[in-house]
Amino acid sequence: MPASLDMIRSRVQALGMDFRFIKPIKTTGNGVEGETWLLGYEDSQFIFVPGKKGVTLGWDTGKCPLGSGVLEGLQKEFALGHEYYQGRLEKLESNYQKEIAQAAEAGDQAKADKLRAQLAKKLEGQRETMTEGGYTSWEDFLSKWNEHLARCLSPLRTADIGDMLVEVDSCYLEEDFPTLEQAVRSLKKAPFTLATEDEWEYICNGGMGTLFRWGDTLQGVLEEIYRRGAVGDTEESPILEQPNPWGLFIAYDSYQNEIIDDLSYTKGGDGGGSLCGGDGAIYVLPCYTAFYRYPMEGRKYPLSKNYFSYRRIIRL
């Protein structure tokens, strides 16, 4: 057994807890392969995540260029949206023009004028929808994407992260909580605690330097996101539900808000708001990056056990 795994075993055993060493697992992040431990504790599984100094976290749209694979995926999404809305415009205008022509042929000028006014109003509404969604031009789409990222992602920064044991998957709340403060206080039960935002982003991205934990691609991702939003769909996602480079299941469901040790934000999702609202890739995709923040300040509603989850960690 490599010395690093001997060290992990020694440090975990020093906790004096009933952790079971299940098996060593391979890890990969940013092109670097490694090895760590999968452990069991009661009915849960944990992974030893080694810390690192000077980790780059967060995102800055001016300093962090998007990878070519992400840009290609966004361009495809724009093209599909533009084609869809342009087709609706053309169909709307064609249908109205037929009715206008029929009214004119029948000598009903008043009806023809009324139809022209209705057409102009509906065309204006459709064009406004295209503009709001960023589907008038690729440049407009990309600008709206960058504007939204600047609003909803954590700032670019560096942090020192220590070694820790991290729960493999998050657990939904056992009960509703009136406030985030009450939830955070209740969930931090020694020796377990919750990750800070810095720690959560580090364990989520698994050492990757890309916007998304699975790397520089959107191939198949949006299809999986939209399919999972379909009623009654139970097919597994080959992309979103794969473990990250540390072997953790994290940031794979936009319906799920994950509570961290912070009273301003949750991570990992928006409760499905962007997906249910049909807002498109600009608003749905950021939920799947480690740096997404779901704002909680000023929240007036309780935290539902059906949407909020938590992940325990132990700092070593």
CSV table of C-alpha atoms in Angstrom, one decimal:
chain,number,residue,atom,x,y,z
A,1,MET,CA,0.0,0.0,0.0
A,2,PRO,CA,1.5,3.5,-0.9
A,3,ALA,CA,2.7,5.6,2.1
A,4,SER,CA,0.0,8.2,1.3
A,5,LEU,CA,-2.8,5.6,2.0
A,6,ASP,CA,-1.0,4.5,5.2
A,7,MET,CA,-1.1,8.1,6.3
A,8,ILE,CA,-4.8,8.4,5.5
A,9,ARG,CA,-5.5,5.3,7.5
A,10,SER,CA,-3.5,6.5,10.5
A,11,ARG,CA,-5.1,10.0,10.6
A,12,VAL,CA,-8.7,8.6,10.3
A,13,GLN,CA,-8.1,6.0,13.0
A,14,ALA,CA,-6.8,8.8,15.3
A,15,LEU,CA,-10.4,10.2,15.2
A,16,GLY,CA,-11.5,7.3,17.4
A,17,MET,CA,-14.6,6.8,15.4
A,18,ASP,CA,-16.0,3.6,13.8
A,19,PHE,CA,-14.9,4.4,10.2
A,20,ARG,CA,-14.6,1.4,8.0
A,21,PHE,CA,-12.0,1.4,5.2
A,22,ILE,CA,-13.9,0.0,2.2
A,23,LYS,CA,-11.4,0.3,-0.6
A,24,PRO,CA,-8.8,2.6,-2.2
A,25,ILE,CA,-10.2,4.5,-5.2
A,26,LYS,CA,-8.6,6.1,-8.2
A,27,THR,CA,-9.0,9.9,-8.6
A,28,THR,CA,-8.3,12.2,-11.5
A,29,GLY,CA,-8.3,15.9,-11.7
A,30,ASN,CA,-6.8,18.4,-14.2
A,31,GLY,CA,-5.0,15.5,-15.9
A,32,VAL,CA,-3.4,14.3,-12.7
A,33,GLU,CA,-4.2,10.8,-11.4
A,34,GLY,CA,-4.1,9.8,-7.8
A,35,GLU,CA,-5.5,7.5,-5.2
A,36,THR,CA,-7.5,7.9,-2.0
A,37,TRP,CA,-9.9,6.0,0.3
A,38,LEU,CA,-13.6,5.2,0.3
A,39,LEU,CA,-14.8,4.8,3.9
A,40,GLY,CA,-18.0,3.8,5.6
A,41,TYR,CA,-19.5,5.3,8.7
A,42,GLU,CA,-22.8,3.8,10.0
A,43,ASP,CA,-25.0,3.9,6.9
A,44,SER,CA,-23.1,6.6,5.0
A,45,GLN,CA,-20.0,6.7,2.8
A,46,PHE,CA,-17.1,9.2,2.9
A,47,ILE,CA,-14.1,10.0,0.9
A,48,PHE,CA,-10.8,11.4,2.1
A,49,VAL,CA,-10.1,14.6,0.1
A,50,PRO,CA,-6.6,15.9,0.4
A,51,GLY,CA,-6.3,19.7,0.8
A,52,LYS,CA,-4.2,22.1,-1.2
A,53,LYS,CA,-2.7,25.5,-0.8
A,54,GLY,CA,-3.4,28.4,-3.2
A,55,VAL,CA,-6.4,26.8,-4.9
A,56,THR,CA,-8.1,28.9,-7.5
A,57,LEU,CA,-11.9,29.2,-6.9
A,58,GLY,CA,-14.7,31.3,-8.4
A,59,TRP,CA,-15.1,32.8,-11.8
A,60,ASP,CA,-14.5,36.1,-13.5
A,61,THR,CA,-16.0,36.5,-17.0
A,62,GLY,CA,-13.3,38.9,-17.9
A,63,LYS,CA,-10.4,36.8,-16.7
A,64,CYS,CA,-11.6,33.3,-17.2
A,65,PRO,CA,-12.1,32.4,-20.9
A,66,LEU,CA,-14.7,29.8,-21.7
A,67,GLY,CA,-13.3,26.6,-23.1
A,68,SER,CA,-13.9,25.8,-26.8
A,69,GLY,CA,-16.2,22.9,-25.9
A,70,VAL,CA,-18.5,25.1,-23.8
A,71,LEU,CA,-18.6,27.8,-26.4
A,72,GLU,CA,-19.5,25.3,-29.1
A,73,GLY,CA,-22.3,24.0,-26.9
A,74,LEU,CA,-23.6,27.5,-26.2
A,75,GLN,CA,-23.5,28.4,-29.9
A,76,LYS,CA,-25.6,25.3,-30.7
A,77,GLU,CA,-28.1,26.2,-28.0
A,78,PHE,CA,-28.4,29.7,-29.5
A,79,ALA,CA,-28.8,28.4,-33.0
A,80,LEU,CA,-31.6,26.1,-31.9
A,81,GLY,CA,-33.4,28.8,-29.9
A,82,HIS,CA,-33.0,31.4,-32.7
A,83,GLU,CA,-34.4,28.9,-35.3
A,84,TYR,CA,-37.4,28.1,-33.0
A,85,TYR,CA,-38.4,31.7,-32.3
A,86,GLN,CA,-37.8,32.7,-36.0
A,87,GLY,CA,-40.0,29.9,-37.1
A,88,ARG,CA,-42.8,31.0,-34.7
A,89,LEU,CA,-42.5,34.5,-36.1
A,90,GLU,CA,-42.8,33.3,-39.7
A,91,LYS,CA,-45.7,31.0,-38.9
A,92,LEU,CA,-47.6,33.8,-37.0
A,93,GLU,CA,-47.1,36.3,-39.8
A,94,SER,CA,-48.1,33.7,-42.5
A,95,ASN,CA,-51.4,32.8,-40.7
A,96,TYR,CA,-52.4,36.4,-40.1
A,97,GLN,CA,-51.6,37.4,-43.7
A,98,LYS,CA,-53.9,34.7,-45.0
A,99,GLU,CA,-56.7,36.1,-42.8
A,100,ILE,CA,-56.0,39.7,-43.8
A,101,ALA,CA,-56.1,38.7,-47.5
A,102,GLN,CA,-59.4,36.9,-47.0
A,103,ALA,CA,-60.9,39.9,-45.2
A,104,ALA,CA,-59.7,42.3,-48.0
A,105,GLU,CA,-61.1,40.1,-50.7
A,106,ALA,CA,-64.4,40.1,-48.9
A,107,GLY,CA,-64.3,43.9,-48.8
A,108,ASP,CA,-64.2,44.0,-45.0
A,109,GLN,CA,-61.5,46.7,-44.6
A,110,ALA,CA,-62.2,47.2,-40.9
A,111,LYS,CA,-61.5,43.5,-40.1
A,112,ALA,CA,-58.4,43.6,-42.2
A,113,ASP,CA,-57.1,46.7,-40.4
A,114,LYS,CA,-57.9,45.1,-37.0
A,115,LEU,CA,-56.0,41.9,-38.0
A,116,ARG,CA,-53.0,44.0,-39.1
A,117,ALA,CA,-53.0,45.7,-35.7
A,118,GLN,CA,-53.2,42.4,-33.9
A,119,LEU,CA,-50.4,41.0,-36.0
A,120,ALA,CA,-48.1,44.0,-35.3
A,121,LYS,CA,-48.7,43.6,-31.6
A,122,LYS,CA,-48.0,39.9,-31.5
A,123,LEU,CA,-44.9,40.2,-33.6
A,124,GLU,CA,-43.6,42.8,-31.3
A,125,GLY,CA,-44.2,40.5,-28.3
A,126,GLN,CA,-42.4,37.7,-30.0
A,127,ARG,CA,-39.4,39.9,-30.8
A,128,GLU,CA,-39.3,41.1,-27.2
A,129,THR,CA,-39.2,37.4,-26.1
A,130,MET,CA,-36.4,36.7,-28.5
A,131,THR,CA,-34.5,39.8,-27.2
A,132,GLU,CA,-35.0,38.9,-23.6
A,133,GLY,CA,-33.8,35.4,-24.2
A,134,GLY,CA,-30.8,36.5,-26.1
A,135,TYR,CA,-31.9,34.9,-29.3
A,136,THR,CA,-31.6,37.9,-31.7
A,137,SER,CA,-27.9,37.4,-32.3
A,138,TRP,CA,-25.0,35.2,-31.0
A,139,GLU,CA,-23.3,38.3,-29.6
A,140,ASP,CA,-26.4,39.2,-27.6
A,141,PHE,CA,-26.8,35.6,-26.3
A,142,LEU,CA,-23.1,35.5,-25.2
A,143,SER,CA,-23.4,39.0,-23.5
A,144,LYS,CA,-26.5,37.8,-21.5
A,145,TRP,CA,-24.7,34.6,-20.6
A,146,ASN,CA,-21.7,36.6,-19.2
A,147,GLU,CA,-23.9,39.1,-17.4
A,148,HIS,CA,-25.8,36.3,-15.7
A,149,LEU,CA,-22.5,34.5,-14.7
A,150,ALA,CA,-21.3,37.8,-13.2
A,151,ARG,CA,-24.4,38.0,-11.1
A,152,CYS,CA,-24.7,34.4,-9.8
A,153,LEU,CA,-21.2,33.0,-9.5
A,154,SER,CA,-18.7,33.5,-6.7
A,155,PRO,CA,-15.8,35.9,-7.3
A,156,LEU,CA,-12.4,34.7,-8.5
A,157,ARG,CA,-10.1,34.1,-5.6
A,158,THR,CA,-7.5,31.8,-4.1
A,159,ALA,CA,-7.8,29.8,-0.8
A,160,ASP,CA,-5.9,27.3,1.3
A,161,ILE,CA,-7.9,24.1,1.8
A,162,GLY,CA,-7.1,21.5,4.4
A,163,ASP,CA,-7.6,17.7,4.4
A,164,MET,CA,-11.0,16.4,5.2
A,165,LEU,CA,-13.4,13.5,5.1
A,166,VAL,CA,-16.4,14.3,2.8
A,167,GLU,CA,-19.7,12.5,2.6
A,168,VAL,CA,-20.0,11.0,-0.9
A,169,ASP,CA,-23.6,12.3,-1.5
A,170,SER,CA,-25.7,14.9,0.2
A,171,CYS,CA,-28.8,13.9,2.2
A,172,TYR,CA,-32.1,15.7,2.1
A,173,LEU,CA,-33.2,17.4,5.3
A,174,GLU,CA,-35.2,15.2,7.7
A,175,GLU,CA,-37.5,18.1,8.4
A,176,ASP,CA,-38.4,21.5,7.2
A,177,PHE,CA,-36.5,24.4,8.8
A,178,PRO,CA,-38.0,27.9,9.4
A,179,THR,CA,-34.7,29.6,8.5
A,180,LEU,CA,-31.3,28.8,7.0
A,181,GLU,CA,-29.6,29.9,10.3
A,182,GLN,CA,-31.6,27.3,12.2
A,183,ALA,CA,-30.7,24.6,9.7
A,184,VAL,CA,-27.0,25.4,9.7
A,185,ARG,CA,-26.9,25.4,13.5
A,186,SER,CA,-28.8,22.1,13.7
A,187,LEU,CA,-26.7,20.3,11.0
A,188,LYS,CA,-23.3,21.1,12.5
A,189,LYS,CA,-23.1,18.2,15.0
A,190,ALA,CA,-19.6,17.5,16.2
A,191,PRO,CA,-17.4,15.9,15.0
A,192,PHE,CA,-19.2,16.6,11.8
A,193,THR,CA,-19.6,20.0,10.3
A,194,LEU,CA,-20.6,21.7,7.0
A,195,ALA,CA,-18.2,22.8,4.3
A,196,THR,CA,-17.5,26.5,3.8
A,197,GLU,CA,-18.1,27.9,0.4
A,198,ASP,CA,-14.3,27.6,-0.4
A,199,GLU,CA,-14.3,24.0,0.7
A,200,TRP,CA,-17.5,23.1,-1.1
A,201,GLU,CA,-16.2,24.6,-4.4
A,202,TYR,CA,-12.9,22.7,-4.0
A,203,ILE,CA,-14.5,19.3,-3.4
A,204,CYS,CA,-17.0,19.9,-6.1
A,205,ASN,CA,-14.6,20.7,-8.9
A,206,GLY,CA,-12.2,18.0,-7.9
A,207,GLY,CA,-9.1,19.9,-9.0
A,208,MET,CA,-10.5,20.8,-12.4
A,209,GLY,CA,-9.7,24.2,-13.8
A,210,THR,CA,-12.8,24.4,-15.9
A,211,LEU,CA,-16.2,26.0,-15.3
A,212,PHE,CA,-17.9,22.6,-15.0
A,213,ARG,CA,-16.7,19.6,-12.9
A,214,TRP,CA,-17.0,17.2,-15.9
A,215,GLY,CA,-14.6,19.4,-18.0
A,216,ASP,CA,-14.7,21.6,-21.1
A,217,THR,CA,-17.8,20.3,-22.9
A,218,LEU,CA,-21.6,20.6,-23.0
A,219,GLN,CA,-22.0,17.6,-25.3
A,220,GLY,CA,-25.1,15.8,-24.1
A,221,VAL,CA,-25.4,17.9,-21.0
A,222,LEU,CA,-28.4,20.1,-21.9
A,223,GLU,CA,-30.2,17.1,-23.4
A,224,GLU,CA,-29.8,15.4,-20.0
A,225,ILE,CA,-30.9,18.4,-18.0
A,226,TYR,CA,-34.1,18.9,-20.1
A,227,ARG,CA,-34.9,15.2,-20.1
A,228,ARG,CA,-34.6,15.0,-16.3
A,229,GLY,CA,-37.1,17.9,-16.1
A,230,ALA,CA,-39.7,15.8,-18.0
A,231,VAL,CA,-42.5,14.5,-15.9
A,232,GLY,CA,-42.1,10.8,-15.0
A,233,ASP,CA,-38.6,10.5,-16.6
A,234,THR,CA,-36.5,8.1,-14.5
A,235,GLU,CA,-33.7,7.3,-17.0
A,236,GLU,CA,-30.3,7.9,-15.4
A,237,SER,CA,-28.0,10.6,-16.7
A,238,PRO,CA,-24.7,9.3,-18.0
A,239,ILE,CA,-23.1,12.8,-17.5
A,240,LEU,CA,-24.7,14.6,-14.6
A,241,GLU,CA,-25.0,11.6,-12.3
A,242,GLN,CA,-21.4,10.4,-12.7
A,243,PRO,CA,-19.2,11.0,-9.7
A,244,ASN,CA,-16.7,13.9,-9.9
A,245,PRO,CA,-12.9,13.4,-9.9
A,246,TRP,CA,-12.9,12.8,-6.1
A,247,GLY,CA,-15.7,10.2,-6.4
A,248,LEU,CA,-18.3,12.5,-5.0
A,249,PHE,CA,-21.9,12.9,-6.3
A,250,ILE,CA,-22.3,16.7,-6.3
A,251,ALA,CA,-23.9,19.5,-8.3
A,252,TYR,CA,-25.8,17.1,-10.5
A,253,ASP,CA,-29.4,18.2,-9.9
A,254,SER,CA,-30.6,21.8,-10.2
A,255,TYR,CA,-33.7,21.0,-8.1
A,256,GLN,CA,-31.4,20.4,-5.1
A,257,ASN,CA,-30.0,23.2,-3.0
A,258,GLU,CA,-27.1,22.1,-0.8
A,259,ILE,CA,-26.7,23.9,2.5
A,260,ILE,CA,-23.1,24.9,3.4
A,261,ASP,CA,-21.7,26.8,6.4
A,262,ASP,CA,-22.9,30.2,5.1
A,263,LEU,CA,-26.1,32.1,5.8
A,264,SER,CA,-26.1,34.0,2.5
A,265,TYR,CA,-26.0,31.3,-0.1
A,266,THR,CA,-26.7,27.6,-0.8
A,267,LYS,CA,-24.9,25.7,-3.5
A,268,GLY,CA,-25.6,23.2,-6.2
A,269,GLY,CA,-29.0,24.3,-7.5
A,270,ASP,CA,-31.8,26.8,-7.5
A,271,GLY,CA,-34.7,24.5,-6.5
A,272,GLY,CA,-35.5,23.8,-10.2
A,273,GLY,CA,-36.7,27.4,-10.7
A,274,SER,CA,-34.7,28.0,-13.9
A,275,LEU,CA,-35.7,24.6,-15.3
A,276,CYS,CA,-39.4,24.9,-14.5
A,277,GLY,CA,-39.5,28.4,-15.7
A,278,GLY,CA,-38.2,27.5,-19.2
A,279,ASP,CA,-35.6,30.2,-19.1
A,280,GLY,CA,-33.1,28.2,-21.2
A,281,ALA,CA,-29.4,27.4,-21.0
A,282,ILE,CA,-28.3,30.9,-19.8
A,283,TYR,CA,-30.1,30.4,-16.5
A,284,VAL,CA,-30.1,26.6,-16.2
A,285,LEU,CA,-26.4,25.7,-16.9
A,286,PRO,CA,-24.8,27.9,-14.1
A,287,CYS,CA,-26.6,25.8,-11.5
A,288,TYR,CA,-24.3,22.9,-12.4
A,289,THR,CA,-21.0,24.7,-11.8
A,290,ALA,CA,-19.2,24.7,-8.4
A,291,PHE,CA,-19.3,28.4,-8.3
A,292,TYR,CA,-23.1,29.0,-8.5
A,293,ARG,CA,-24.7,30.8,-5.6
A,294,TYR,CA,-28.3,30.5,-4.7
A,295,PRO,CA,-29.1,33.7,-2.7
A,296,MET,CA,-30.8,33.1,0.7
A,297,GLU,CA,-30.7,36.5,2.3
A,298,GLY,CA,-34.1,37.9,3.0
A,299,ARG,CA,-35.8,34.6,2.3
A,300,LYS,CA,-39.3,34.6,3.7
A,301,TYR,CA,-40.2,30.9,3.2
A,302,PRO,CA,-39.1,27.9,5.2
A,303,LEU,CA,-36.5,25.4,3.9
A,304,SER,CA,-38.4,22.4,2.5
A,305,LYS,CA,-37.0,19.0,3.1
A,306,ASN,CA,-38.0,18.2,-0.5
A,307,TYR,CA,-35.5,20.6,-2.0
A,308,PHE,CA,-32.7,21.3,0.6
A,309,SER,CA,-29.9,18.9,1.4
A,310,TYR,CA,-26.6,18.9,3.3
A,311,ARG,CA,-23.3,17.1,3.2
A,312,ARG,CA,-21.2,16.3,6.3
A,313,ILE,CA,-17.5,16.8,6.5
A,314,ILE,CA,-14.8,16.3,9.1
A,315,ARG,CA,-11.7,18.4,8.9
A,316,LEU,CA,-8.5,16.5,9.7
